[in-house]
Amino acid sequence: MASKYRFYILVAILAFTGISLTIYKNKVLHFPLFTDKTIPVWTVESHISFQPTDKDVEVSLAIPGNQNNLAIAKETQISGKEYEFTIVENVPHREHRRAIWKASGVEGKQDILYRASVYDVSQSELEFYKADVPDVSVEFNEEQLVAVNEIVKSINVDPKKDEVAFIDALLDVISEPKLQSKVTLLLGSKPTKTKRLELAQLILATLDIKSVLAKGFELDKSKKKQKLTAVLCVGDGDKWRFFTLGSDSHKLPPRFLFWQRGGNSLLDVTGGKDVKISISVLKENKLAGAFAVDTASDKKSMLVNFSIYSLPISQQSTFKKLLMVPLGALIVVLLRNLVGISTSGTFMPILIAMAFLETNVLPGIVIFLLIVSSGLAVRSYLTRLNLLLIPRISAVLIVVVFIMAFLSVLSNKLGLRQGLTITFFPMIVLSWTIERLCVLWEEQGAKEVFVRGGGSLLVAVVAYSVMSNGTARHMMFAFPELMLTVLAIVLLLGRYSGYRLSELIRFKAFDEGGSDNV
Amino acid sequence: MFDFIKPSRLRELGIVGMNERNVRYIMENNPRKFFPVVDDKLKTKIAAQKHKIAVPQLYSVVREQSQVRKLKDILAPYSEFVIKPANGSQGKGILVIVGKDGDRYVKPNGEKLSLLDLQRHVSNTLSGLYSLGGENDNAMVEALVHFTDAFKNFTYQGVPDIRLIVYKGYPIMAMMRLATSESDGKANLHQGAVGVGINLGDGRAVGAVMHNVTCLAHPDTGAKLSELVVPHWDEQVLLASRCYEVTSLGYLGADIVIDKELGPLILELNARPGLSIQIANQEGLAHRRAKIDAHMAQNPNETPEQRVAFSKKAFARG
Ligand SMILES: Nc1ncnc2c1ncn2[C@@H]1O[C@H](COP(=O)(O)OP(=O)(O)O)[C@@H](O)[C@H]1O
Ligand SMILES: [Mg+2]
């Protein structure tokens, strides 16, 4: 009894492991579940160059972090080996991340690259900026404060009543091409867009409206030079409105990547001059499964390190076929033990199905029938020679190879390309099949040969249709742990002691006089 | 096109299916280590003789090719005998010699074979021509069974044998398979042989089926099957029951033939007896098994005699 429980626990563990690993890889590591679709991946790169002026230099660059619908992966940097590189996550406002390079005694023009991959994720996974908005310290002098008050008053909207309209109006005032004198007082005569938004942020702060200044761009096509757009994000942890100069939409394009959120500057270089920064974007389509492995291997996930994707591509395709064998075995078990189809040789149908994968079904069936029937003809002659088993099978094997070569050449002459795929048929297994069918013929008659041979072919075709199914292939390849689940099912079927479908016909005679027989 | 019987109905009738046989009958009751005793006819015979179970007498065993040369001497004392591969099945490689004509050996159909023919046959047997996996085999020489005439009218060619299934030492069901012209003289039910259910209580036929359909008379001889009575019945049931001690197999098929003088003999034992016995008897095994299990819970370690007494009483019909 105890061993019985142990068995079911084992089965449950196997099934559960297979399924839960699959779900984990799908949900967390983003292995695509059903098809290996391609997904767009953007490689963003910022190139910083400067001329050192000091012995010690420090470069601090705002860098993007995960956000609502975009995730960052595979962050790399390239810099001289003197540099010490760190990434600072600005806790608690984690959205503000900075990459920091420090070095001393560097000479000549310095180039530093920061690179990261960005890809779509579904909304729910990464929460944008739930944290409190940091306070901005307002440092206006008397004169400036007066100007601020005047600006606020000049706007005919009460910020307490209609914040959005107020901010829109404020931005209009600040972004006018010909600035009012009170604005110039605060901004100077030729302010950048960023400066203007910074002013708006400060003015809002005096009115107790919290905001964050961010910079970013919409991910779209590849771009050599990507400009950053400054955005004023107003709101709290739950709801955000985005204000940009020259737009009233308060929304951002769906794939707007925030490069910098909060913080004072995009880039600070201490101890350097002639600082230049350029950002470029490269868009590529990648296979989702392979990309998932790429991104996840950053996380040193065991599941990924040991996944089939980590094999060389050439071997991956071999494995793609190999991994279908368990499914084929499952089909064989189902059809034999549940349906009750009898086959010749337990797993011969799987091998035939694998040959079908190369030849396609119809040509495959034709080739199979040709080989087996001509093999049977030859084998029945061998019967009369009273040969021992091994020489007999070897003789059949030679004949099978001969038939295969003959069919191959013949079909080539006829211009049928399919003939060449004949080599995918497992000749040893075919020889054994022929041997078995022949013995069957002698012992049990031709009918049984057709039943078994036909059964084998039927099982092979069903196994083929499963093994050639794109979804099934992808799933077994991306989630080889599903084999554990298949194993669990097979183990369970190993204990199945109910009737086979065929037995409902075999034992039909018992139905006569049955109590519930109408 | 197909007509199905409901699984619930089958279960109600206690019909055992292939999966249930494999899991609940064979795997639960027949540990693999006991299989060789039944799979190898030579081992079966030696074990049976040790337990004083009646079997066709073993004259000699040829184990090596070098002995083939001495075959003449080995066979010299016997005028009739049977040569069979120890690991054969389905009657393959069984050579029956019913007499001698000078130097030549006579088969039942009158064909005469030379010593050389016999040597070749034995040599082939040794190198595995007739054994299942083609492995080297032993050739047994055993006494010819003179089959009883009791079944003369009930069979077309072939020799009728009685198949008893013994569950944990208790005879659980019995049948007889009668060859027909359709089955080509072979006793295989799905090839068209007649399966006759035998009443465990008295050895009388309880019904017969051919191709799963009830039949009343043998299709070739026309003999009324209801009149079939197996002689020496009590002896046979006991013989089969005692095979449990020989093999330790909880689910065992015993094939019995009846010799004119020696009476019932165990011809072959089987660790994987099939299920067509249920069709021949028009009854399932499961309820009988339950009865035996219940009985054993009350009466453990019964002797073969006690077991037979129980089975005959519990499973008698009509
Ligand atoms: N000793 C014997 N005397 C006469 N006939 C025999 C003897 N042994 C076997 N046979 C014949 O051969 C058939 C098969 O023998 P068996 O021992 O059951 O071998 P198998 O495993 O091949 O069925 C029997 O049904 C019987 O007709
Ligand atoms: Mg037999």
mmCIF file of C-alpha atoms and ligand atoms in Angstrom, chain B residues 41 56 82 84 88-92 94 96 142-147 158-159 161 255 257 267-268, ligand 1:
data_model
loop_
_atom_site.group_PDB
_atom_site.id
_atom_site.type_symbol
_atom_site.label_atom_id
_atom_site.label_comp_id
_atom_site.label_asym_id
_atom_site.label_seq_id
_atom_site.Cartn_x
_atom_site.Cartn_y
_atom_site.Cartn_z
ATOM 1 C CA LYS B 41 10.527 -26.399 -20.883
ATOM 2 C CA PRO B 56 6.006 -36.881 -20.404
ATOM 3 C CA VAL B 82 9.495 -36.342 -29.439
ATOM 4 C CA LYS B 84 11.523 -30.312 -28.937
ATOM 5 C CA GLY B 88 10.359 -23.021 -28.340
ATOM 6 C CA SER B 89 6.831 -21.758 -28.634
ATOM 7 C CA GLN B 90 3.817 -22.183 -30.852
ATOM 8 C CA GLY B 91 4.831 -25.743 -31.682
ATOM 9 C CA LYS B 92 7.911 -24.586 -33.587
ATOM 10 C CA ILE B 94 8.682 -29.999 -32.384
ATOM 11 C CA VAL B 96 7.290 -36.209 -33.337
ATOM 12 C CA GLU B 142 10.958 -36.925 -24.401
ATOM 13 C CA ALA B 143 8.459 -39.717 -24.421
ATOM 14 C CA LEU B 144 5.688 -39.670 -26.974
ATOM 15 C CA VAL B 145 2.307 -39.095 -25.477
ATOM 16 C CA HIS B 146 -0.349 -41.494 -26.704
ATOM 17 C CA PHE B 147 -3.302 -39.250 -26.699
ATOM 18 C CA GLY B 158 -4.263 -31.430 -33.848
ATOM 19 C CA VAL B 159 -4.360 -32.659 -30.328
ATOM 20 C CA ASP B 161 -5.256 -29.903 -24.755
ATOM 21 C CA ASP B 255 -1.603 -27.197 -20.378
ATOM 22 C CA VAL B 257 -2.813 -33.686 -22.179
ATOM 23 C CA LEU B 267 2.679 -30.651 -21.143
ATOM 24 C CA GLU B 268 3.524 -27.022 -20.613
HETATM 25 N N1 LIG C 1 5.547 -35.548 -25.754
HETATM 26 C C1 LIG C 1 4.692 -35.276 -26.730
HETATM 27 N N2 LIG C 1 4.016 -36.247 -27.336
HETATM 28 C C2 LIG C 1 3.157 -35.983 -28.325
HETATM 29 N N3 LIG C 1 2.918 -34.765 -28.804
HETATM 30 C C3 LIG C 1 3.579 -33.739 -28.256
HETATM 31 C C4 LIG C 1 4.490 -33.928 -27.193
HETATM 32 N N4 LIG C 1 4.996 -32.734 -26.844
HETATM 33 C C5 LIG C 1 4.402 -31.834 -27.659
HETATM 34 N N5 LIG C 1 3.564 -32.409 -28.491
HETATM 35 C C6 LIG C 1 2.746 -31.729 -29.509
HETATM 36 O O1 LIG C 1 3.249 -30.439 -29.760
HETATM 37 C C7 LIG C 1 2.329 -29.446 -29.380
HETATM 38 C C8 LIG C 1 3.039 -28.279 -28.721
HETATM 39 O O2 LIG C 1 3.754 -28.666 -27.614
HETATM 40 P P1 LIG C 1 4.090 -27.753 -26.396
HETATM 41 O O3 LIG C 1 4.901 -28.524 -25.437
HETATM 42 O O4 LIG C 1 2.833 -27.139 -25.906
HETATM 43 O O5 LIG C 1 5.019 -26.656 -27.076
HETATM 44 P P2 LIG C 1 4.713 -25.171 -27.476
HETATM 45 O O6 LIG C 1 5.283 -24.324 -26.406
HETATM 46 O O7 LIG C 1 5.468 -25.009 -28.740
HETATM 47 O O8 LIG C 1 3.251 -25.017 -27.607
HETATM 48 C C9 LIG C 1 1.378 -30.123 -28.447
HETATM 49 O O9 LIG C 1 0.115 -29.528 -28.475
HETATM 50 C C10 LIG C 1 1.369 -31.531 -28.976
HETATM 51 O O10 LIG C 1 0.469 -31.623 -30.052
#
